[in-house]
Amino acid sequence: MQMSQLVLKTLREAPSEAKARSHQYLLRAGYIRRLSSGIYSYLPLGLRVLAKVSNIVREELDSCGSQEILLPALHPVEIWERSGRIKKMADVLMKVEAKSGDFVLGPTHEEAVIEAVYQDLSSYSDLPATVYQIQTKFRDEPRSRYGLMRTREFIMADAYSFDSDQEGMRSSYSKVYDAYNKIFAKMEIPFEPVEADSGAIGGDVNHEFMSPAEIGEDYYAKCSSCGYRANIEAATRGSKDADAQGVGSELPELLYHYTPEAPGVEKAVEAISDLGVPTKAHEMLKCLVAIDGDQRLVMLLVPGDREARVPSGMRLLEDPEFERYPYLHKGFIGPMNAKENSIYVVADLSVKERSHFATGGNKAGYHVTGAVLGRDFQVDEYRSLVVVRDGDPCPRCGSALTLIRSVEIGHTFQLGLYYSSILENARFTGPDGQQYPYYMGCYGIGVTRLIAVIAEHFLDDRGLIWPVSVSPYQVVVVPLGAARSKEIEEVAETIYSGLLKDNVEALIDDRKLSPGVSLADCDLIGVPYQVVVGSKSLKEGQVEIKVRRDGTTTKMPIEEVPTRIRELLGRSL
Amino acid sequence: MQMSQLVLKTLREAPSEAKARSHQYLLRAGYIRRLSSGIYSYLPLGLRVLAKVSNIVREELDSCGSQEILLPALHPVEIWERSGRIKKMADVLMKVEAKSGDFVLGPTHEEAVIEAVYQDLSSYSDLPATVYQIQTKFRDEPRSRYGLMRTREFIMADAYSFDSDQEGMRSSYSKVYDAYNKIFAKMEIPFEPVEADSGAIGGDVNHEFMSPAEIGEDYYAKCSSCGYRANIEAATRGSKDADAQGVGSELPELLYHYTPEAPGVEKAVEAISDLGVPTKAHEMLKCLVAIDGDQRLVMLLVPGDREARVPSGMRLLEDPEFERYPYLHKGFIGPMNAKENSIYVVADLSVKERSHFATGGNKAGYHVTGAVLGRDFQVDEYRSLVVVRDGDPCPRCGSALTLIRSVEIGHTFQLGLYYSSILENARFTGPDGQQYPYYMGCYGIGVTRLIAVIAEHFLDDRGLIWPVSVSPYQVVVVPLGAARSKEIEEVAETIYSGLLKDNVEALIDDRKLSPGVSLADCDLIGVPYQVVVGSKSLKEGQVEIKVRRDGTTTKMPIEEVPTRIRELLGRSL
């Protein structure tokens, strides 16, 4: 492609809303243009990267036996009501109320895919099957960020597996899991699969594929000792040696303190200390009340200085619901009356590490100090309930965990019967003629996000540096001073057309701009190899090949260019 | 691909909502599944056809110098307000009111493409440029029909050209116009480009590409004498020899009749006849009042038995507007007072063919008879104002026109300055440093509709018959009775893997069903060539190649299959 013909004009400055360097470069180099906040158009260069990324995904998913389909963006609202996700995902759903019906713009396609395939997967003999699509998704993101990193309209490659039993599901899962590893490796993206929480998608086992990045919005916890890796929402914290603090010293009395203006840990710490009992946040017990899957009340106990992580399958009690439980005084809840009110008590593992706590007094306006574990309150179950922090003990080996800032680039879920138990079409006929629910898996890669992630990983002060596998073009021919020298222009044209004949995806900068501008533009655009035709080398019958990634240049006779380019692209002659 | 692995189950019966045979077959053969009215999922076979159709479009548009981009589906409502189409297209727009903003789901992308490219086409030296996308569109269609023929969510290949002057625009237009002709020819679709009306898109010259079909919802008029072809909305009617009827006989008096309950032609004809003046619909003059681009009142006169076609650039007066013109009595309007009220009178060409008419009396409740052309009313301009009927005279040569039922498969528009004069970003800097508006063209092909159109053209009583260029697979290997014969199974497998090695897109029916079911399914699916392996031929070392389109079968030795298939696919060895 001749750059003079390409719909592209590099910009000196990126619009001020672009904070991340990858975003600035993608705008400046003419890959994308912003239509609205979190909504982008792909210009020819951007579309070519998108196509390359999509095709890598396609190749690997095809190779693992998955079949490509295409589902609609418009989903009748009924299928979202049936699955219950119309409420569960209300925050991000975009809805259309049209004369022809009410629709949800699909942010994910579990409901829709079941409707699409259940007739074709109606018998045990049709299973297993995995289908995928590369399709546009819509989410009402409160904050779109970093260009293609977090947008309101984006392209996802989402796959769905259907099996007749759990073992089959695990096998289908591992095929896609392996394909994901290959996909990211082909794109040269640094990444790690980590254990993750299932969130609104549902299901049990699942992994997030995280790519470490400074502009990441997520963290995962990593133990360099045993290799444990988990998303911050799923990561659990081990316990330190018990009885470390407080335990063993003389046990204090349980004392009530009148602290009417001090609900919550922060105010309580101050109020209790003001009343003459010096207390710190980590010496308090935060008590949250949740409802589990069986509609039972559960009290969650975490140290006052830690953020609680509500286990999946539970949800916190909402304000109006407190009225039903007169013994729960919001802001002043303690665990001392849990047993008499049949509340199941789950404590974070670190609660074991202290003998006594300050906590709510179970009367409006009161806190207590000296609530002793085992004497004043009991714990039914210990598990990890806090959001992990740098340095927390690894739940597997106890070594210190490190938190790593990162971007989620893929997510795989073993859904099990999560949707099949709700949606009546998610059924197949077994060998015995009976109806059984599918064991499902679902899998997603943010295709457009990958463009931002790759761009962010591979850049320098001069611009983008695409890996060959996703670069819009493989080689750019750069005649320097073609405006003044017919010879330079002709040599460049000859090299360019030779490359095209060799099926190399080549660009030529035929814009006749100054050498400085031309080289700067080519560096900015980030095509991995540049063939530079300049007057000095040309006098010796030579040109330079520059490798964009490391900046190395090699002079060589013109006739050697095709061979060298083939070598660089790893192609046989 | 092994059919046992394919996500596909052929259906004996199509769902009752499928009326067109193509729609029934696409459902029965597992190409598509309905999610909601006018909203479909594409299963693996359907997705493959979609990919082939898209790639043919892509190849031809790339070849004519157009560059692929991708625009968002979500458009901020502001750009639609600025263009005025938020009202003009209100009927079909789907809207999203989200927390992050108000959006229109793009039914077409004139506004969005300007926002995407204006920075990159900011100078005369950046022009001409044509960009296109293959992207999902949304329309709130009141009636979705015939499966993929008319849907609420569909894929369109829409192109947009940008030029600095009209001549450039015409040249860009003709490149895309030629590409469209090649695209449809490659798909073997019968079609004709016809002159068309611009509707809500705007602009002047434009063509529709119409494919004749029994299930078509449109008509175009065709003159087999001179080759005139125009969409029914754009087709004009010539005039017959004048003075044929009524003219020359004694001229009647202008008489007023009290017909209070009889506004409109149908009732008026009855009421006037009841009053003793036998009158027929074609002897009446229908008077419509319109507003032209300069906000002038225009009276449109057509014979009472003809449907009027409001010329583009004009719109009919709306009911509340009549109040402003006390001399216009809706339901009783005649042309006799036009001159005194400065109304410009445009009459259909056929009005010349009669000397006098019955028409409105210009008083509420009154009609007249004997309104003589030239005596009682004047005509300022004659043009074609009626919707063309079978047998009407051709506007070019006067021969009888034929109406042809058809489906619109593409549309090309010379927009001129239509959008550029409204949207301020649609500007470039000329060589003199001044700002000028783009001369634009826009072009659309209904990609998913093409699947329905091709299917409808190529089918028989047994199922679909794809042209090779768009067929999901090129060849299907059909072992008959593989369940009982290991030899048949093995020969079929050998042929199948040989085809794959030759890069033939091959299916094999390895489902071990009865020969009848297997053959019926393969006919239904419509892959163009079948290699049938049966016990009888196999005894002679032979198999049969069946051409699906004409049903011919040829026996040949197994080893000749690869050569024969290559020949059939038109490929060199």
GROMACS .gro file of N, CA and C in nm, chain B residues 254-354:
model
  303
  827LEU      N    1  -6.866   2.416  -1.654
  827LEU     CA    2  -6.817   2.393  -1.519
  827LEU      C    3  -6.937   2.396  -1.424
  828LEU      N    4  -6.965   2.281  -1.361
  828LEU     CA    5  -7.081   2.274  -1.272
  828LEU      C    6  -7.040   2.239  -1.130
  829TYR      N    7  -7.102   2.305  -1.034
  829TYR     CA    8  -7.075   2.275  -0.893
  829TYR      C    9  -7.175   2.175  -0.838
  830HIS      N   10  -7.127   2.082  -0.755
  830HIS     CA   11  -7.215   1.980  -0.696
  830HIS      C   12  -7.192   1.977  -0.546
  831TYR      N   13  -7.304   1.969  -0.470
  831TYR     CA   14  -7.292   1.964  -0.325
  831TYR      C   15  -7.268   1.819  -0.281
  832THR      N   16  -7.149   1.791  -0.236
  832THR     CA   17  -7.109   1.653  -0.201
  832THR      C   18  -7.042   1.653  -0.064
  833PRO      N   19  -7.119   1.691   0.040
  833PRO     CA   20  -7.056   1.718   0.170
  833PRO      C   21  -6.988   1.598   0.235
  834GLU      N   22  -7.039   1.477   0.211
  834GLU     CA   23  -6.983   1.361   0.280
  834GLU      C   24  -6.880   1.291   0.193
  835ALA      N   25  -6.832   1.358   0.090
  835ALA     CA   26  -6.753   1.286  -0.010
  835ALA      C   27  -6.616   1.345  -0.040
  836PRO      N   28  -6.531   1.361   0.063
  836PRO     CA   29  -6.395   1.401   0.030
  836PRO      C   30  -6.322   1.282  -0.032
  837GLY      N   31  -6.224   1.306  -0.116
  837GLY     CA   32  -6.146   1.196  -0.174
  837GLY      C   33  -6.212   1.142  -0.299
  838VAL      N   34  -6.132   1.083  -0.385
  838VAL     CA   35  -6.178   1.041  -0.517
  838VAL      C   36  -6.289   0.937  -0.511
  839GLU      N   37  -6.267   0.834  -0.430
  839GLU     CA   38  -6.360   0.721  -0.431
  839GLU      C   39  -6.503   0.765  -0.398
  840LYS      N   40  -6.516   0.840  -0.287
  840LYS     CA   41  -6.648   0.885  -0.245
  840LYS      C   42  -6.705   0.989  -0.341
  841ALA      N   43  -6.617   1.074  -0.392
  841ALA     CA   44  -6.662   1.181  -0.482
  841ALA      C   45  -6.723   1.123  -0.610
  842VAL      N   46  -6.656   1.021  -0.664
  842VAL     CA   47  -6.705   0.957  -0.786
  842VAL      C   48  -6.848   0.909  -0.765
  843GLU      N   49  -6.871   0.846  -0.650
  843GLU     CA   50  -7.002   0.794  -0.619
  843GLU      C   51  -7.105   0.907  -0.602
  844ALA      N   52  -7.066   1.008  -0.525
  844ALA     CA   53  -7.158   1.117  -0.494
  844ALA      C   54  -7.196   1.196  -0.619
  845ILE      N   55  -7.097   1.226  -0.704
  845ILE     CA   56  -7.125   1.304  -0.826
  845ILE      C   57  -7.214   1.223  -0.920
  846SER      N   58  -7.180   1.091  -0.933
  846SER     CA   59  -7.263   1.006  -1.018
  846SER      C   60  -7.406   1.000  -0.967
  847ASP      N   61  -7.422   0.989  -0.833
  847ASP     CA   62  -7.555   0.986  -0.773
  847ASP      C   63  -7.633   1.114  -0.803
  848LEU      N   64  -7.562   1.224  -0.822
  848LEU     CA   65  -7.628   1.351  -0.852
  848LEU      C   66  -7.659   1.365  -1.001
  849GLY      N   67  -7.638   1.256  -1.078
  849GLY     CA   68  -7.683   1.257  -1.218
  849GLY      C   69  -7.573   1.285  -1.319
  850VAL      N   70  -7.447   1.298  -1.275
  850VAL     CA   71  -7.339   1.317  -1.371
  850VAL      C   72  -7.245   1.196  -1.362
  851PRO      N   73  -7.271   1.093  -1.443
  851PRO     CA   74  -7.191   0.970  -1.431
  851PRO      C   75  -7.043   1.002  -1.449
  852THR      N   76  -6.964   0.964  -1.349
  852THR     CA   77  -6.822   0.999  -1.347
  852THR      C   78  -6.741   0.879  -1.303
  853LYS      N   79  -6.625   0.858  -1.367
  853LYS     CA   80  -6.536   0.749  -1.326
  853LYS      C   81  -6.408   0.805  -1.268
  854ALA      N   82  -6.337   0.720  -1.193
  854ALA     CA   83  -6.217   0.768  -1.122
  854ALA      C   84  -6.116   0.833  -1.216
  855HIS      N   85  -6.094   0.772  -1.334
  855HIS     CA   86  -5.990   0.828  -1.422
  855HIS      C   87  -6.033   0.961  -1.484
  856GLU      N   88  -6.162   0.996  -1.469
  856GLU     CA   89  -6.209   1.124  -1.520
  856GLU      C   90  -6.197   1.235  -1.416
  857MET      N   91  -6.152   1.196  -1.297
  857MET     CA   92  -6.133   1.297  -1.193
  857MET      C   93  -5.986   1.342  -1.189
  858LEU      N   94  -5.966   1.454  -1.126
  858LEU     CA   95  -5.832   1.508  -1.107
  858LEU      C   96  -5.805   1.509  -0.957
  859LYS      N   97  -5.699   1.431  -0.914
  859LYS     CA   98  -5.661   1.431  -0.773
  859LYS      C   99  -5.566   1.548  -0.755
  860CYS      N  100  -5.594   1.634  -0.655
  860CYS     CA  101  -5.510   1.751  -0.631
  860CYS      C  102  -5.442   1.739  -0.495
  861LEU      N  103  -5.309   1.729  -0.498
  861LEU     CA  104  -5.233   1.720  -0.373
  861LEU      C  105  -5.156   1.849  -0.357
  862VAL      N  106  -5.142   1.893  -0.232
  862VAL     CA  107  -5.067   2.016  -0.210
  862VAL      C  108  -4.935   1.983  -0.139
  863ALA      N  109  -4.827   2.030  -0.198
  863ALA     CA  110  -4.694   2.000  -0.144
  863ALA      C  111  -4.617   2.130  -0.121
  864ILE      N  112  -4.505   2.116  -0.051
  864ILE     CA  113  -4.415   2.229  -0.028
  864ILE      C  114  -4.283   2.190  -0.095
  865ASP      N  115  -4.226   2.278  -0.173
  865ASP     CA  116  -4.099   2.243  -0.236
  865ASP      C  117  -3.981   2.292  -0.153
  866GLY      N  118  -3.862   2.269  -0.203
  866GLY     CA  119  -3.740   2.303  -0.128
  866GLY      C  120  -3.732   2.452  -0.093
  867ASP      N  121  -3.798   2.538  -0.173
  867ASP     CA  122  -3.797   2.681  -0.146
  867ASP      C  123  -3.917   2.725  -0.064
  868GLN      N  124  -3.985   2.626  -0.004
  868GLN     CA  125  -4.102   2.654   0.081
  868GLN      C  126  -4.219   2.715   0.003
  869ARG      N  127  -4.222   2.691  -0.128
  869ARG     CA  128  -4.336   2.738  -0.206
  869ARG      C  129  -4.444   2.631  -0.209
  870LEU      N  130  -4.570   2.675  -0.219
  870LEU     CA  131  -4.681   2.581  -0.235
  870LEU      C  132  -4.682   2.529  -0.378
  871VAL      N  133  -4.698   2.399  -0.390
  871VAL     CA  134  -4.706   2.338  -0.523
  871VAL      C  135  -4.829   2.248  -0.526
  872MET      N  136  -4.911   2.259  -0.630
  872MET     CA  137  -5.024   2.168  -0.644
  872MET      C  138  -4.987   2.059  -0.744
  873LEU      N  139  -5.007   1.935  -0.702
  873LEU     CA  140  -4.974   1.821  -0.788
  873LEU      C  141  -5.103   1.761  -0.841
  874LEU      N  142  -5.115   1.750  -0.973
  874LEU     CA  143  -5.238   1.696  -1.033
  874LEU      C  144  -5.212   1.561  -1.098
  875VAL      N  145  -5.289   1.462  -1.055
  875VAL     CA  146  -5.280   1.330  -1.120
  875VAL      C  147  -5.421   1.277  -1.144
  876PRO      N  148  -5.439   1.193  -1.246
  876PRO     CA  149  -5.571   1.135  -1.270
  876PRO      C  150  -5.618   1.060  -1.146
  877GLY      N  151  -5.748   1.061  -1.122
  877GLY     CA  152  -5.804   1.005  -0.999
  877GLY      C  153  -5.779   0.858  -0.977
  878ASP      N  154  -5.748   0.785  -1.083
  878ASP     CA  155  -5.727   0.640  -1.067
  878ASP      C  156  -5.579   0.605  -1.049
  879ARG      N  157  -5.494   0.707  -1.036
  879ARG     CA  158  -5.351   0.679  -1.026
  879ARG      C  159  -5.296   0.719  -0.890
  880GLU      N  160  -5.194   0.640  -0.844
  880GLU     CA  161  -5.129   0.676  -0.720
  880GLU      C  162  -5.024   0.782  -0.750
  881ALA      N  163  -5.026   0.888  -0.670
  881ALA     CA  164  -4.931   0.997  -0.695
  881ALA      C  165  -4.794   0.962  -0.639
  882ARG      N  166  -4.691   1.014  -0.702
  882ARG     CA  167  -4.554   0.998  -0.657
  882ARG      C  168  -4.500   1.138  -0.631
  883VAL      N  169  -4.480   1.173  -0.507
  883VAL     CA  170  -4.434   1.307  -0.474
  883VAL      C  171  -4.288   1.319  -0.518
  884PRO      N  172  -4.257   1.419  -0.601
  884PRO     CA  173  -4.118   1.431  -0.649
  884PRO      C  174  -4.022   1.454  -0.532
  885SER      N  175  -3.900   1.403  -0.546
  885SER     CA  176  -3.805   1.422  -0.437
  885SER      C  177  -3.774   1.570  -0.426
  886GLY      N  178  -3.752   1.616  -0.304
  886GLY     CA  179  -3.733   1.759  -0.280
  886GLY      C  180  -3.863   1.826  -0.239
  887MET      N  181  -3.975   1.756  -0.255
  887MET     CA  182  -4.104   1.811  -0.209
  887MET      C  183  -4.160   1.722  -0.099
  888ARG      N  184  -4.248   1.779  -0.019
  888ARG     CA  185  -4.320   1.697   0.078
  888ARG      C  186  -4.463   1.744   0.082
  889LEU      N  187  -4.555   1.651   0.110
  889LEU     CA  188  -4.696   1.688   0.115
  889LEU      C  189  -4.720   1.776   0.236
  890LEU      N  190  -4.815   1.867   0.222
  890LEU     CA  191  -4.857   1.952   0.332
  890LEU      C  192  -4.915   1.863   0.442
  891GLU      N  193  -4.879   1.891   0.566
  891GLU     CA  194  -4.937   1.811   0.675
  891GLU      C  195  -5.065   1.876   0.724
  892ASP      N  196  -5.153   1.793   0.784
  892ASP     CA  197  -5.286   1.839   0.821
  892ASP      C  198  -5.287   1.975   0.895
  893PRO      N  199  -5.209   1.990   1.001
  893PRO     CA  200  -5.218   2.118   1.074
  893PRO      C  201  -5.179   2.239   0.989
  894GLU      N  202  -5.099   2.215   0.887
  894GLU     CA  203  -5.053   2.327   0.804
  894GLU      C  204  -5.162   2.387   0.717
  895PHE      N  205  -5.269   2.309   0.693
  895PHE     CA  206  -5.376   2.358   0.606
  895PHE      C  207  -5.440   2.486   0.661
  896GLU      N  208  -5.435   2.497   0.796
  896GLU     CA  209  -5.497   2.614   0.859
  896GLU      C  210  -5.441   2.746   0.807
  897ARG      N  211  -5.312   2.742   0.767
  897ARG     CA  212  -5.249   2.866   0.721
  897ARG      C  213  -5.303   2.913   0.587
  898TYR      N  214  -5.370   2.819   0.516
  898TYR     CA  215  -5.413   2.852   0.380
  898TYR      C  216  -5.565   2.836   0.372
  899PRO      N  217  -5.639   2.940   0.404
  899PRO     CA  218  -5.786   2.927   0.414
  899PRO      C  219  -5.852   2.891   0.281
  900TYR      N  220  -5.783   2.914   0.171
  900TYR     CA  221  -5.842   2.881   0.039
  900TYR      C  222  -5.821   2.734   0.003
  901LEU      N  223  -5.749   2.657   0.091
  901LEU     CA  224  -5.732   2.513   0.064
  901LEU      C  225  -5.828   2.435   0.153
  902HIS      N  226  -5.929   2.371   0.091
  902HIS     CA  227  -6.026   2.294   0.168
  902HIS      C  228  -5.997   2.148   0.149
  903LYS      N  229  -5.930   2.089   0.247
  903LYS     CA  230  -5.881   1.953   0.230
  903LYS      C  231  -5.994   1.858   0.193
  904GLY      N  232  -5.977   1.775   0.090
  904GLY     CA  233  -6.080   1.683   0.045
  904GLY      C  234  -6.163   1.745  -0.067
  905PHE      N  235  -6.152   1.877  -0.085
  905PHE     CA  236  -6.232   1.944  -0.187
  905PHE      C  237  -6.148   2.043  -0.268
  906ILE      N  238  -6.020   2.009  -0.284
  906ILE     CA  239  -5.929   2.100  -0.353
  906ILE      C  240  -5.937   2.082  -0.504
  907GLY      N  241  -5.943   2.193  -0.575
  907GLY     CA  242  -5.938   2.190  -0.722
  907GLY      C  243  -5.831   2.288  -0.770
  908PRO      N  244  -5.792   2.280  -0.897
  908PRO     CA  245  -5.684   2.366  -0.947
  908PRO      C  246  -5.735   2.502  -0.996
  909MET      N  247  -5.865   2.527  -0.987
  909MET     CA  248  -5.920   2.646  -1.053
  909MET      C  249  -5.875   2.776  -0.986
  910ASN      N  250  -5.844   2.772  -0.856
  910ASN     CA  251  -5.804   2.895  -0.787
  910ASN      C  252  -5.652   2.903  -0.763
  911ALA      N  253  -5.577   2.816  -0.831
  911ALA     CA  254  -5.433   2.810  -0.805
  911ALA      C  255  -5.363   2.940  -0.842
  912LYS      N  256  -5.397   2.989  -0.959
  912LYS     CA  257  -5.327   3.108  -1.007
  912LYS      C  258  -5.345   3.226  -0.913
  913GLU      N  259  -5.473   3.252  -0.874
  913GLU     CA  260  -5.499   3.369  -0.789
  913GLU      C  261  -5.431   3.357  -0.653
  914ASN      N  262  -5.401   3.232  -0.612
  914ASN     CA  263  -5.333   3.215  -0.484
  914ASN      C  264  -5.183   3.186  -0.500
  915SER      N  265  -5.133   3.210  -0.621
  915SER     CA  266  -4.990   3.194  -0.649
  915SER      C  267  -4.940   3.053  -0.619
  916ILE      N  268  -5.023   2.955  -0.647
  916ILE     CA  269  -4.977   2.816  -0.630
  916ILE      C  270  -4.923   2.766  -0.763
  917TYR      N  271  -4.804   2.710  -0.757
  917TYR     CA  272  -4.743   2.656  -0.879
  917TYR      C  273  -4.806   2.520  -0.908
  918VAL      N  274  -4.853   2.499  -1.031
  918VAL     CA  275  -4.927   2.376  -1.063
  918VAL      C  276  -4.842   2.283  -1.149
  919VAL      N  277  -4.821   2.163  -1.097
  919VAL     CA  278  -4.748   2.061  -1.171
  919VAL      C  279  -4.844   1.945  -1.198
  920ALA      N  280  -4.856   1.907  -1.324
  920ALA     CA  281  -4.950   1.800  -1.357
  920ALA      C  282  -4.876   1.681  -1.415
  921ASP      N  283  -4.928   1.562  -1.387
  921ASP     CA  284  -4.870   1.443  -1.450
  921ASP      C  285  -4.889   1.453  -1.602
  922LEU      N  286  -4.796   1.390  -1.675
  922LEU     CA  287  -4.801   1.395  -1.820
  922LEU      C  288  -4.935   1.347  -1.876
  923SER      N  289  -4.997   1.250  -1.805
  923SER     CA  290  -5.121   1.193  -1.857
  923SER      C  291  -5.238   1.290  -1.847
  924VAL      N  292  -5.223   1.397  -1.770
  924VAL     CA  293  -5.332   1.495  -1.759
  924VAL      C  294  -5.360   1.560  -1.896
  925LYS      N  295  -5.253   1.571  -1.976
  925LYS     CA  296  -5.268   1.623  -2.113
  925LYS      C  297  -5.360   1.538  -2.198
  926GLU      N  298  -5.380   1.411  -2.156
  926GLU     CA  299  -5.452   1.318  -2.242
  926GLU      C  300  -5.604   1.335  -2.234
  927ARG      N  301  -5.652   1.421  -2.146
  927ARG     CA  302  -5.796   1.450  -2.137
  927ARG      C  303  -5.819   1.601  -2.143
   0.00000   0.00000   0.00000
